[in-house]
mmCIF file with all atom_site columns, C-alpha atoms in Angstrom:
data_model
loop_
_atom_site.group_PDB
_atom_site.id
_atom_site.type_symbol
_atom_site.label_atom_id
_atom_site.label_alt_id
_atom_site.label_comp_id
_atom_site.label_asym_id
_atom_site.label_entity_id
_atom_site.label_seq_id
_atom_site.pdbx_PDB_ins_code
_atom_site.Cartn_x
_atom_site.Cartn_y
_atom_site.Cartn_z
_atom_site.occupancy
_atom_site.B_iso_or_equiv
_atom_site.pdbx_formal_charge
_atom_site.auth_seq_id
_atom_site.auth_comp_id
_atom_site.auth_asym_id
_atom_site.auth_atom_id
_atom_site.pdbx_PDB_model_num
ATOM 1   C CA . MET C 1 1   ? 0.000   0.000  0.000   1.00 62.00 ? 1   MET C CA 1
ATOM 2   C CA . LYS C 1 2   ? 2.869   2.379  0.805   1.00 61.00 ? 2   LYS C CA 1
ATOM 3   C CA . LYS C 1 3   ? 4.426   1.678  -2.588  1.00 64.00 ? 3   LYS C CA 1
ATOM 4   C CA . LEU C 1 4   ? 1.156   2.463  -4.332  1.00 54.00 ? 4   LEU C CA 1
ATOM 5   C CA . ARG C 1 5   ? 0.733   5.699  -2.385  1.00 61.00 ? 5   ARG C CA 1
ATOM 6   C CA . PHE C 1 6   ? 4.334   6.713  -3.144  1.00 51.00 ? 6   PHE C CA 1
ATOM 7   C CA . PHE C 1 7   ? 3.803   5.917  -6.840  1.00 51.00 ? 7   PHE C CA 1
ATOM 8   C CA . LEU C 1 8   ? 0.627   8.011  -6.989  1.00 54.00 ? 8   LEU C CA 1
ATOM 9   C CA . ILE C 1 9   ? 2.320   10.973 -5.307  1.00 59.00 ? 9   ILE C CA 1
ATOM 10  C CA . LEU C 1 10  ? 5.269   10.695 -7.674  1.00 50.00 ? 10  LEU C CA 1
ATOM 11  C CA . LEU C 1 11  ? 2.916   10.444 -10.646 1.00 53.00 ? 11  LEU C CA 1
ATOM 12  C CA . SER C 1 12  ? 0.970   13.551 -9.620  1.00 57.00 ? 12  SER C CA 1
ATOM 13  C CA . LEU C 1 13  ? 4.194   15.557 -9.176  1.00 50.00 ? 13  LEU C CA 1
ATOM 14  C CA . THR C 1 14  ? 5.427   14.451 -12.593 1.00 52.00 ? 14  THR C CA 1
ATOM 15  C CA . CYS C 1 15  ? 2.145   15.406 -14.241 1.00 50.00 ? 15  CYS C CA 1
ATOM 16  C CA . SER C 1 16  ? 2.163   18.840 -12.665 1.00 45.00 ? 16  SER C CA 1
ATOM 17  C CA . TYR C 1 17  ? 5.601   19.578 -14.135 1.00 48.00 ? 17  TYR C CA 1
ATOM 18  C CA . ALA C 1 18  ? 4.671   18.278 -17.588 1.00 54.00 ? 18  ALA C CA 1
ATOM 19  C CA . GLN C 1 19  ? 1.619   20.477 -18.043 1.00 63.00 ? 19  GLN C CA 1
ATOM 20  C CA . ALA C 1 20  ? 0.495   20.961 -21.589 1.00 71.00 ? 20  ALA C CA 1
ATOM 21  C CA . GLU C 1 21  ? 0.096   24.349 -23.176 1.00 88.00 ? 21  GLU C CA 1
ATOM 22  C CA . LYS C 1 22  ? -2.213  25.218 -26.086 1.00 92.00 ? 22  LYS C CA 1
ATOM 23  C CA . LEU C 1 23  ? -0.677  25.875 -29.486 1.00 90.00 ? 23  LEU C CA 1
ATOM 24  C CA . PHE C 1 24  ? -2.968  27.600 -31.979 1.00 93.00 ? 24  PHE C CA 1
ATOM 25  C CA . VAL C 1 25  ? -2.635  27.440 -35.744 1.00 91.00 ? 25  VAL C CA 1
ATOM 26  C CA . GLU C 1 26  ? -4.591  28.982 -38.572 1.00 92.00 ? 26  GLU C CA 1
ATOM 27  C CA . MET C 1 27  ? -5.451  26.580 -41.389 1.00 92.00 ? 27  MET C CA 1
ATOM 28  C CA . GLU C 1 28  ? -6.184  27.759 -44.908 1.00 89.00 ? 28  GLU C CA 1
ATOM 29  C CA . PHE C 1 29  ? -7.793  25.243 -47.274 1.00 87.00 ? 29  PHE C CA 1
ATOM 30  C CA . HIS C 1 30  ? -7.077  26.190 -50.874 1.00 85.00 ? 30  HIS C CA 1
ATOM 31  C CA . GLU C 1 31  ? -6.991  24.056 -54.030 1.00 86.00 ? 31  GLU C CA 1
ATOM 32  C CA . ASN C 1 32  ? -7.437  20.903 -51.915 1.00 88.00 ? 32  ASN C CA 1
ATOM 33  C CA . CYS C 1 33  ? -4.295  21.628 -49.871 1.00 89.00 ? 33  CYS C CA 1
ATOM 34  C CA . ILE C 1 34  ? -3.889  22.559 -46.215 1.00 89.00 ? 34  ILE C CA 1
ATOM 35  C CA . LYS C 1 35  ? -1.598  25.431 -45.313 1.00 90.00 ? 35  LYS C CA 1
ATOM 36  C CA . LEU C 1 36  ? -0.871  26.194 -41.654 1.00 90.00 ? 36  LEU C CA 1
ATOM 37  C CA . ASP C 1 37  ? 0.318   29.345 -39.897 1.00 89.00 ? 37  ASP C CA 1
ATOM 38  C CA . ASP C 1 38  ? 1.609   28.998 -36.333 1.00 88.00 ? 38  ASP C CA 1
ATOM 39  C CA . GLY C 1 39  ? 2.717   32.621 -36.138 1.00 85.00 ? 39  GLY C CA 1
ATOM 40  C CA . SER C 1 40  ? 6.406   31.904 -36.656 1.00 82.00 ? 40  SER C CA 1
ATOM 41  C CA . ASN C 1 41  ? 6.416   32.418 -40.444 1.00 71.00 ? 41  ASN C CA 1
ATOM 42  C CA . LYS C 1 42  ? 5.049   35.131 -42.696 1.00 69.00 ? 42  LYS C CA 1
ATOM 43  C CA . ASN C 1 43  ? 3.329   32.648 -45.017 1.00 75.00 ? 43  ASN C CA 1
ATOM 44  C CA . HIS C 1 44  ? 1.115   29.659 -44.386 1.00 79.00 ? 44  HIS C CA 1
ATOM 45  C CA . GLN C 1 45  ? 3.205   26.487 -44.671 1.00 82.00 ? 45  GLN C CA 1
ATOM 46  C CA . PRO C 1 46  ? 1.730   23.591 -46.690 1.00 86.00 ? 46  PRO C CA 1
ATOM 47  C CA . ILE C 1 47  ? 1.316   20.166 -45.072 1.00 87.00 ? 47  ILE C CA 1
ATOM 48  C CA . LYS C 1 48  ? 3.563   17.677 -46.851 1.00 88.00 ? 48  LYS C CA 1
ATOM 49  C CA . GLY C 1 49  ? 3.408   13.905 -47.101 1.00 86.00 ? 49  GLY C CA 1
ATOM 50  C CA . GLU C 1 50  ? 6.277   11.496 -46.519 1.00 88.00 ? 50  GLU C CA 1
ATOM 51  C CA . ASP C 1 51  ? 7.346   11.975 -50.152 1.00 92.00 ? 51  ASP C CA 1
ATOM 52  C CA . GLY C 1 52  ? 7.781   15.732 -49.562 1.00 89.00 ? 52  GLY C CA 1
ATOM 53  C CA . LYS C 1 53  ? 4.866   16.695 -51.804 1.00 90.00 ? 53  LYS C CA 1
ATOM 54  C CA . ASP C 1 54  ? 1.871   18.746 -50.661 1.00 89.00 ? 54  ASP C CA 1
ATOM 55  C CA . LEU C 1 55  ? -0.954  16.557 -49.375 1.00 92.00 ? 55  LEU C CA 1
ATOM 56  C CA . LYS C 1 56  ? -4.063  16.855 -51.566 1.00 93.00 ? 56  LYS C CA 1
ATOM 57  C CA . PHE C 1 57  ? -7.495  16.277 -50.017 1.00 93.00 ? 57  PHE C CA 1
ATOM 58  C CA . THR C 1 58  ? -10.691 15.389 -51.837 1.00 93.00 ? 58  THR C CA 1
ATOM 59  C CA . SER C 1 59  ? -12.748 17.727 -49.634 1.00 93.00 ? 59  SER C CA 1
ATOM 60  C CA . LEU C 1 60  ? -12.626 20.253 -46.830 1.00 92.00 ? 60  LEU C CA 1
ATOM 61  C CA . ILE C 1 61  ? -14.129 17.701 -44.436 1.00 94.00 ? 61  ILE C CA 1
ATOM 62  C CA . GLY C 1 62  ? -11.332 15.286 -45.316 1.00 94.00 ? 62  GLY C CA 1
ATOM 63  C CA . ALA C 1 63  ? -8.795  17.976 -44.407 1.00 93.00 ? 63  ALA C CA 1
ATOM 64  C CA . ILE C 1 64  ? -10.540 18.748 -41.106 1.00 94.00 ? 64  ILE C CA 1
ATOM 65  C CA . ASN C 1 65  ? -10.672 15.030 -40.263 1.00 95.00 ? 65  ASN C CA 1
ATOM 66  C CA . TYR C 1 66  ? -6.949  14.777 -41.052 1.00 94.00 ? 66  TYR C CA 1
ATOM 67  C CA . MET C 1 67  ? -6.243  17.610 -38.611 1.00 93.00 ? 67  MET C CA 1
ATOM 68  C CA . SER C 1 68  ? -8.348  15.866 -35.959 1.00 95.00 ? 68  SER C CA 1
ATOM 69  C CA . LEU C 1 69  ? -6.427  12.629 -36.499 1.00 94.00 ? 69  LEU C CA 1
ATOM 70  C CA . GLN C 1 70  ? -3.205  14.581 -35.907 1.00 92.00 ? 70  GLN C CA 1
ATOM 71  C CA . GLY C 1 71  ? -4.507  15.713 -32.498 1.00 94.00 ? 71  GLY C CA 1
ATOM 72  C CA . TRP C 1 72  ? -5.805  19.162 -33.480 1.00 95.00 ? 72  TRP C CA 1
ATOM 73  C CA . GLU C 1 73  ? -9.136  20.492 -32.211 1.00 96.00 ? 73  GLU C CA 1
ATOM 74  C CA . LEU C 1 74  ? -11.191 22.922 -34.318 1.00 96.00 ? 74  LEU C CA 1
ATOM 75  C CA . VAL C 1 75  ? -11.749 26.051 -32.221 1.00 95.00 ? 75  VAL C CA 1
ATOM 76  C CA . GLU C 1 76  ? -13.172 28.660 -34.591 1.00 94.00 ? 76  GLU C CA 1
ATOM 77  C CA . THR C 1 77  ? -13.666 29.633 -38.225 1.00 92.00 ? 77  THR C CA 1
ATOM 78  C CA . ARG C 1 78  ? -13.383 33.127 -39.641 1.00 88.00 ? 78  ARG C CA 1
ATOM 79  C CA . SER C 1 79  ? -14.079 34.642 -43.042 1.00 86.00 ? 79  SER C CA 1
ATOM 80  C CA . VAL C 1 80  ? -12.134 37.432 -44.704 1.00 84.00 ? 80  VAL C CA 1
ATOM 81  C CA . ILE C 1 81  ? -13.780 39.276 -47.590 1.00 84.00 ? 81  ILE C CA 1
ATOM 82  C CA . SER C 1 82  ? -11.605 41.296 -49.920 1.00 83.00 ? 82  SER C CA 1
ATOM 83  C CA . GLY C 1 83  ? -12.285 43.307 -53.038 1.00 77.00 ? 83  GLY C CA 1
ATOM 84  C CA . GLN C 1 84  ? -15.181 45.548 -53.915 1.00 73.00 ? 84  GLN C CA 1
ATOM 85  C CA . GLY C 1 85  ? -18.358 45.453 -55.903 1.00 63.00 ? 85  GLY C CA 1
ATOM 86  C CA . TYR C 1 86  ? -21.947 46.514 -56.112 1.00 62.00 ? 86  TYR C CA 1
ATOM 87  C CA . VAL C 1 87  ? -25.206 44.836 -56.874 1.00 59.00 ? 87  VAL C CA 1
ATOM 88  C CA . SER C 1 88  ? -28.076 46.685 -58.526 1.00 60.00 ? 88  SER C CA 1
ATOM 89  C CA . THR C 1 89  ? -31.499 45.210 -59.141 1.00 59.00 ? 89  THR C CA 1
ATOM 90  C CA . ILE C 1 90  ? -32.223 47.716 -61.931 1.00 63.00 ? 90  ILE C CA 1
ATOM 91  C CA . ILE C 1 91  ? -29.157 47.549 -64.189 1.00 60.00 ? 91  ILE C CA 1
ATOM 92  C CA . GLY C 1 92  ? -27.604 44.309 -63.057 1.00 60.00 ? 92  GLY C CA 1
ATOM 93  C CA . GLY C 1 93  ? -24.520 44.280 -60.958 1.00 61.00 ? 93  GLY C CA 1
ATOM 94  C CA . GLN C 1 94  ? -20.859 43.591 -60.739 1.00 65.00 ? 94  GLN C CA 1
ATOM 95  C CA . SER C 1 95  ? -18.841 42.180 -57.942 1.00 67.00 ? 95  SER C CA 1
ATOM 96  C CA . SER C 1 96  ? -15.181 41.423 -57.593 1.00 76.00 ? 96  SER C CA 1
ATOM 97  C CA . THR C 1 97  ? -15.128 40.216 -54.015 1.00 77.00 ? 97  THR C CA 1
ATOM 98  C CA . ASN C 1 98  ? -13.214 37.211 -52.769 1.00 79.00 ? 98  ASN C CA 1
ATOM 99  C CA . THR C 1 99  ? -13.955 35.334 -49.553 1.00 79.00 ? 99  THR C CA 1
ATOM 100 C CA . LYS C 1 100 ? -11.347 33.222 -47.766 1.00 82.00 ? 100 LYS C CA 1
ATOM 101 C CA . VAL C 1 101 ? -12.240 31.063 -44.806 1.00 85.00 ? 101 VAL C CA 1
ATOM 102 C CA . TYR C 1 102 ? -9.654  30.294 -42.141 1.00 89.00 ? 102 TYR C CA 1
ATOM 103 C CA . TYR C 1 103 ? -9.930  27.595 -39.508 1.00 93.00 ? 103 TYR C CA 1
ATOM 104 C CA . ILE C 1 104 ? -8.362  27.997 -36.069 1.00 95.00 ? 104 ILE C CA 1
ATOM 105 C CA . PHE C 1 105 ? -7.147  24.768 -34.460 1.00 95.00 ? 105 PHE C CA 1
ATOM 106 C CA . SER C 1 106 ? -5.502  24.105 -31.105 1.00 95.00 ? 106 SER C CA 1
ATOM 107 C CA . LYS C 1 107 ? -3.365  21.283 -29.783 1.00 94.00 ? 107 LYS C CA 1
ATOM 108 C CA . ASP C 1 108 ? -1.714  20.522 -26.457 1.00 93.00 ? 108 ASP C CA 1
ATOM 109 C CA . VAL C 1 109 ? 2.075   20.857 -26.622 1.00 91.00 ? 109 VAL C CA 1
ATOM 110 C CA . THR C 1 110 ? 4.808   21.112 -24.023 1.00 90.00 ? 110 THR C CA 1
ATOM 111 C CA . GLU C 1 111 ? 5.770   24.489 -22.645 1.00 89.00 ? 111 GLU C CA 1
ATOM 112 C CA . GLU C 1 112 ? 9.154   24.187 -24.372 1.00 89.00 ? 112 GLU C CA 1
ATOM 113 C CA . GLU C 1 113 ? 7.546   23.582 -27.788 1.00 87.00 ? 113 GLU C CA 1
ATOM 114 C CA . LEU C 1 114 ? 5.217   26.547 -27.369 1.00 86.00 ? 114 LEU C CA 1
ATOM 115 C CA . GLU C 1 115 ? 8.042   28.773 -26.135 1.00 87.00 ? 115 GLU C CA 1
ATOM 116 C CA . GLN C 1 116 ? 10.145  27.928 -29.191 1.00 85.00 ? 116 GLN C CA 1
ATOM 117 C CA . ILE C 1 117 ? 7.310   28.826 -31.571 1.00 83.00 ? 117 ILE C CA 1
ATOM 118 C CA . VAL C 1 118 ? 6.459   32.028 -29.700 1.00 83.00 ? 118 VAL C CA 1
ATOM 119 C CA . ASN C 1 119 ? 10.118  33.111 -29.698 1.00 82.00 ? 119 ASN C CA 1
ATOM 120 C CA . ASN C 1 120 ? 10.097  32.844 -33.508 1.00 77.00 ? 120 ASN C CA 1
ATOM 121 C CA . SER C 1 121 ? 6.855   34.770 -33.890 1.00 78.00 ? 121 SER C CA 1
ATOM 122 C CA . TYR C 1 122 ? 8.030   38.273 -33.050 1.00 77.00 ? 122 TYR C CA 1
ATOM 123 C CA . LYS C 1 123 ? 11.013  40.539 -33.577 1.00 73.00 ? 123 LYS C CA 1
ATOM 124 C CA . THR C 1 124 ? 12.578  42.950 -31.151 1.00 72.00 ? 124 THR C CA 1
ATOM 125 C CA . LYS C 1 125 ? 14.253  46.130 -32.360 1.00 69.00 ? 125 LYS C CA 1
#
C-alpha cells in the first residue's frame, strides 16, 4: 500500500511539471491543400506527405478530419472578404469580391515547444 501511495504521489508531481500548453494554428484550405500558420512564419506552410509533396485532399471535411487525427481540435472559423463590388437590381450588378475562410485549431504541446514557436513569432528592435 505504501508503494502504491508513493507511486501516486510521484505520478501527480510528474504530471504537474509536464503540463500541456495550447498551441494555436490557422489553417487555410485552398486548391485541396492545407496550409498552416503557427505565427512563426510570414506565409502559411503547406502540409507535406512522406514523399515531400503537398498533401491533396478530396474535400474540406477530409482535411478537417486529417487535422483531428493529428490531435488538433477545431476552435473557430473566420471569413475574410476582400475586393469591392456593387449589386443593382435595376441595371444588373458587378462584384469582384473574394472570400477566404480560415480555420483555427488548437493542440496541447509542451511548454518548451510553445516557447520555441512564440520566440520565432516576433522581432525585437
